[in-house]
Amino acid sequence: MRIKKHLIDGSIITIMSLLLMCCGRVALPSEAEVSQEMCSCYQAQKGGDIDARMKPCLEVLNARLAETAQLQSQPDTVALQTFLYQVLSDMVLSCDAFGAELSSMYDNFYPPDTSAANRASIQALARELSATSTPDSTKKLLHKLITKSMEARLFEQGLQYCARLKEVDPNEVAAYFASGYAYNQQGKYDLAAGEIEKAISLDKETHMEIFLALIKRHQETSQSKP
């Protein structure tokens, strides 16, 4: 099981390539202001997938930031990347069209597979795990079991395998990410956020703050239902 650093890899790459081609250290506008502009642009796009609809909006953002860019030989890429993820996180909560689509992508981060074949595969892997004693083999099998359990929507079982993976390696970011996903799917949003926060503390470079925004959106949506 490998963690995707973000749900819209193509869009983030587009942002970074566009901005870093023209900009050094950027005098950044407010996150709320940019997310509102991006939302209006996104909602105006009528066709294509999320990357296709984001691309023209990112080009507008590129031009806007270029106006205030202070060209330097060494761009402040860390600050810029952090700002962009903060904008996207704000959009998850404030831009309904964008947030709804990204939430759907998060729900299907582990594509559903409730087939008998998948359950049989889980049982076979569990037998293999019980016969394994080496740490490396144990970790590999636990990763597979977590993924397949999440796909089978066997969240309690998946959480048990996550707990075992944490015992084998307390710094295994994937275990906390998967636990957060399972708790979110179960509607246990505080527990979900806690797991993602732990993952962030272990690996800040993955910028998983956007998953916290998605969990908060799920919680707000569930609370608004009659």
Coordinates of C-alpha atoms in Angstrom, one line a residue:
M1 CA 0.0 0.0 0.0
R2 CA 1.4 3.4 -1.0
I3 CA 0.1 6.7 0.1
K4 CA -0.7 9.1 -2.7
K5 CA 0.7 12.5 -1.7
H6 CA -2.5 14.2 -2.8
L7 CA -5.7 13.3 -4.6
I8 CA -5.2 15.5 -7.6
D9 CA -1.5 14.9 -8.5
G10 CA -1.9 16.3 -12.0
S11 CA -3.3 19.6 -10.8
I12 CA -0.6 20.1 -8.2
I13 CA 2.1 19.4 -10.8
T14 CA 0.4 21.9 -13.1
I15 CA 0.4 24.5 -10.4
M16 CA 4.0 24.1 -9.5
S17 CA 5.3 24.0 -13.1
L18 CA 3.3 27.1 -14.1
L19 CA 4.3 29.1 -11.1
L20 CA 7.9 28.1 -10.8
M21 CA 8.6 28.9 -14.5
C22 CA 7.8 32.5 -13.9
C23 CA 8.0 33.3 -10.3
G24 CA 10.6 33.5 -7.6
R25 CA 9.5 34.5 -4.1
V26 CA 5.8 35.5 -4.5
A27 CA 4.0 38.2 -2.5
L28 CA 1.1 35.9 -1.8
P29 CA -2.5 37.1 -1.6
S30 CA -4.8 35.8 1.1
E31 CA -5.8 32.1 0.9
A32 CA -9.5 32.9 1.3
E33 CA -9.3 35.4 -1.6
V34 CA -7.5 33.0 -3.9
S35 CA -9.8 30.1 -3.0
Q36 CA -12.9 32.2 -3.8
E37 CA -11.5 33.2 -7.2
M38 CA -10.5 29.6 -7.9
C39 CA -13.9 28.4 -6.9
S40 CA -15.7 30.8 -9.2
C41 CA -13.4 29.7 -12.1
Y42 CA -13.9 26.0 -11.3
Q43 CA -17.6 26.3 -11.2
A44 CA -17.6 28.0 -14.6
Q45 CA -15.9 25.1 -16.3
K46 CA -18.5 22.8 -17.9
G47 CA -16.7 19.7 -19.0
G48 CA -13.8 17.3 -18.4
D49 CA -12.3 15.7 -15.2
I50 CA -11.1 17.6 -12.2
D51 CA -7.7 18.2 -13.7
A52 CA -9.1 19.6 -16.9
R53 CA -11.4 22.0 -15.1
M54 CA -8.6 23.1 -12.7
K55 CA -6.1 23.8 -15.5
P56 CA -7.5 27.2 -16.8
C57 CA -8.1 28.3 -13.2
L58 CA -4.5 27.6 -12.3
E59 CA -3.3 29.5 -15.4
V60 CA -5.3 32.5 -14.1
L61 CA -3.7 32.1 -10.7
N62 CA -0.3 31.9 -12.3
A63 CA -0.8 35.2 -14.1
R64 CA -2.2 36.8 -11.0
L65 CA 0.8 35.8 -8.9
A66 CA 3.3 36.7 -11.6
E67 CA 2.1 40.3 -11.3
T68 CA 3.4 40.4 -7.7
A69 CA 6.4 38.1 -8.1
Q70 CA 9.8 39.2 -6.9
L71 CA 12.2 37.3 -9.2
Q72 CA 15.0 35.6 -7.4
S73 CA 17.6 33.0 -8.3
Q74 CA 16.3 30.6 -5.7
P75 CA 12.5 30.4 -5.6
D76 CA 10.9 29.9 -2.2
T77 CA 9.2 26.6 -3.3
V78 CA 8.4 25.4 0.2
A79 CA 6.3 28.5 1.1
L80 CA 4.6 28.4 -2.3
Q81 CA 3.7 24.8 -2.1
T82 CA 2.4 25.2 1.4
F83 CA 0.3 28.1 0.3
L84 CA -1.2 26.2 -2.6
Y85 CA -2.2 23.2 -0.4
Q86 CA -3.8 25.7 2.0
V87 CA -5.8 27.1 -0.9
L88 CA -6.9 23.7 -1.9
S89 CA -7.9 22.8 1.6
D90 CA -9.9 25.9 1.9
M91 CA -11.6 25.1 -1.4
V92 CA -12.6 21.7 0.0
L93 CA -14.7 23.5 2.6
S94 CA -15.8 26.6 0.8
C95 CA -16.3 25.5 -2.8
D96 CA -19.1 23.0 -3.0
A97 CA -18.5 21.7 -6.5
F98 CA -14.8 21.2 -5.9
G99 CA -15.2 19.8 -2.4
A100 CA -17.9 17.3 -3.5
E101 CA -15.8 15.9 -6.3
L102 CA -12.7 15.6 -4.1
S103 CA -14.7 14.0 -1.3
S104 CA -16.0 11.4 -3.8
M105 CA -12.4 10.7 -4.8
Y106 CA -11.4 10.3 -1.2
D107 CA -14.3 7.9 -0.6
N108 CA -12.9 5.8 -3.4
F109 CA -9.3 6.1 -2.5
Y110 CA -9.5 2.4 -1.9
P111 CA -11.8 1.3 -4.8
P112 CA -14.6 -0.9 -3.5
D113 CA -14.2 -4.6 -4.1
T114 CA -16.6 -6.7 -2.0
S115 CA -16.2 -9.7 -4.2
A116 CA -15.8 -13.3 -2.9
A117 CA -12.5 -13.4 -4.7
N118 CA -11.2 -10.4 -2.6
R119 CA -12.4 -11.9 0.6
A120 CA -10.7 -15.2 -0.3
S121 CA -7.5 -13.3 -1.0
I122 CA -7.7 -11.7 2.4
Q123 CA -8.0 -15.1 4.1
A124 CA -5.1 -16.4 2.1
L125 CA -2.9 -13.4 3.1
A126 CA -4.0 -13.8 6.7
R127 CA -2.8 -17.4 6.7
E128 CA 0.5 -16.3 5.2
L129 CA 0.8 -13.6 7.8
S130 CA 0.3 -16.1 10.7
A131 CA 3.2 -18.2 9.3
T132 CA 5.6 -15.3 8.9
S133 CA 8.1 -14.2 11.4
T134 CA 10.4 -11.7 9.6
P135 CA 9.6 -8.0 10.1
D136 CA 9.9 -7.1 6.4
S137 CA 7.6 -9.9 5.3
T138 CA 5.2 -9.0 8.1
K139 CA 5.1 -5.4 7.0
K140 CA 4.5 -6.3 3.3
L141 CA 1.7 -8.6 4.2
L142 CA 0.0 -6.1 6.5
H143 CA 0.1 -3.5 3.8
K144 CA -1.6 -5.9 1.5
L145 CA -4.2 -6.9 4.1
I146 CA -5.0 -3.3 5.0
T147 CA -5.5 -2.4 1.3
K148 CA -7.7 -5.4 0.6
S149 CA -9.7 -5.0 3.8
M150 CA -10.4 -1.3 3.0
E151 CA -11.4 -2.3 -0.5
A152 CA -13.7 -5.0 0.9
R153 CA -15.2 -2.3 3.2
L154 CA -14.2 -4.5 6.2
F155 CA -13.1 -1.4 8.2
E156 CA -12.9 -3.0 11.7
Q157 CA -10.7 -5.7 10.3
G158 CA -8.6 -3.1 8.4
L159 CA -8.2 -1.1 11.6
Q160 CA -6.9 -4.3 13.4
Y161 CA -4.3 -4.7 10.7
C162 CA -3.4 -1.0 11.0
A163 CA -2.9 -1.5 14.7
R164 CA -0.6 -4.4 14.1
L165 CA 1.4 -2.4 11.5
K166 CA 1.9 0.4 14.1
E167 CA 3.2 -2.2 16.5
V168 CA 5.7 -3.4 13.9
D169 CA 6.7 0.1 13.0
P170 CA 5.3 3.0 15.0
N171 CA 6.5 5.5 12.4
E172 CA 4.7 3.9 9.5
V173 CA 2.7 6.8 8.0
A174 CA 0.6 4.5 5.8
A175 CA -0.9 2.8 8.9
Y176 CA -2.2 6.1 10.3
F177 CA -3.5 7.3 6.9
A178 CA -5.4 4.1 6.5
S179 CA -6.8 4.2 10.0
G180 CA -8.0 7.8 9.3
Y181 CA -9.7 6.6 6.2
A182 CA -11.5 3.8 7.9
Y183 CA -12.6 6.0 10.8
N184 CA -13.9 8.6 8.3
Q185 CA -15.9 5.9 6.5
Q186 CA -17.4 4.8 9.8
G187 CA -18.4 8.4 10.7
K188 CA -15.9 8.6 13.6
Y189 CA -14.5 11.9 12.5
D190 CA -12.6 12.9 15.6
L191 CA -10.7 9.7 15.5
A192 CA -10.1 10.0 11.8
A193 CA -8.7 13.5 12.2
G194 CA -6.4 12.3 15.0
E195 CA -4.9 9.6 12.8
I196 CA -4.3 12.0 9.9
E197 CA -2.7 14.5 12.3
K198 CA -0.4 11.8 13.5
A199 CA 0.5 11.0 9.9
I200 CA 1.3 14.6 9.3
S201 CA 3.5 14.8 12.3
L202 CA 5.5 11.9 11.0
D203 CA 5.8 13.2 7.4
K204 CA 5.1 16.8 6.8
E205 CA 6.2 16.7 3.2
T206 CA 3.1 14.7 2.1
H207 CA 0.9 17.8 2.8
M208 CA -2.0 15.6 4.1
E209 CA -3.7 18.7 5.6
I210 CA -6.1 18.4 2.7
F211 CA -7.4 15.1 4.1
L212 CA -8.2 16.9 7.4
A213 CA -10.3 19.3 5.3
L214 CA -12.1 16.4 3.6
I215 CA -12.8 14.8 7.0
K216 CA -14.2 18.0 8.3
R217 CA -16.4 18.4 5.2
H218 CA -17.7 14.8 5.7
Q219 CA -18.5 15.7 9.3
E220 CA -20.3 18.9 8.4
T221 CA -22.3 17.1 5.7
S222 CA -23.4 14.3 8.0
Q223 CA -24.5 16.8 10.7
S224 CA -26.6 18.8 8.2
K225 CA -28.6 15.7 7.2
P226 CA -32.1 15.5 8.8

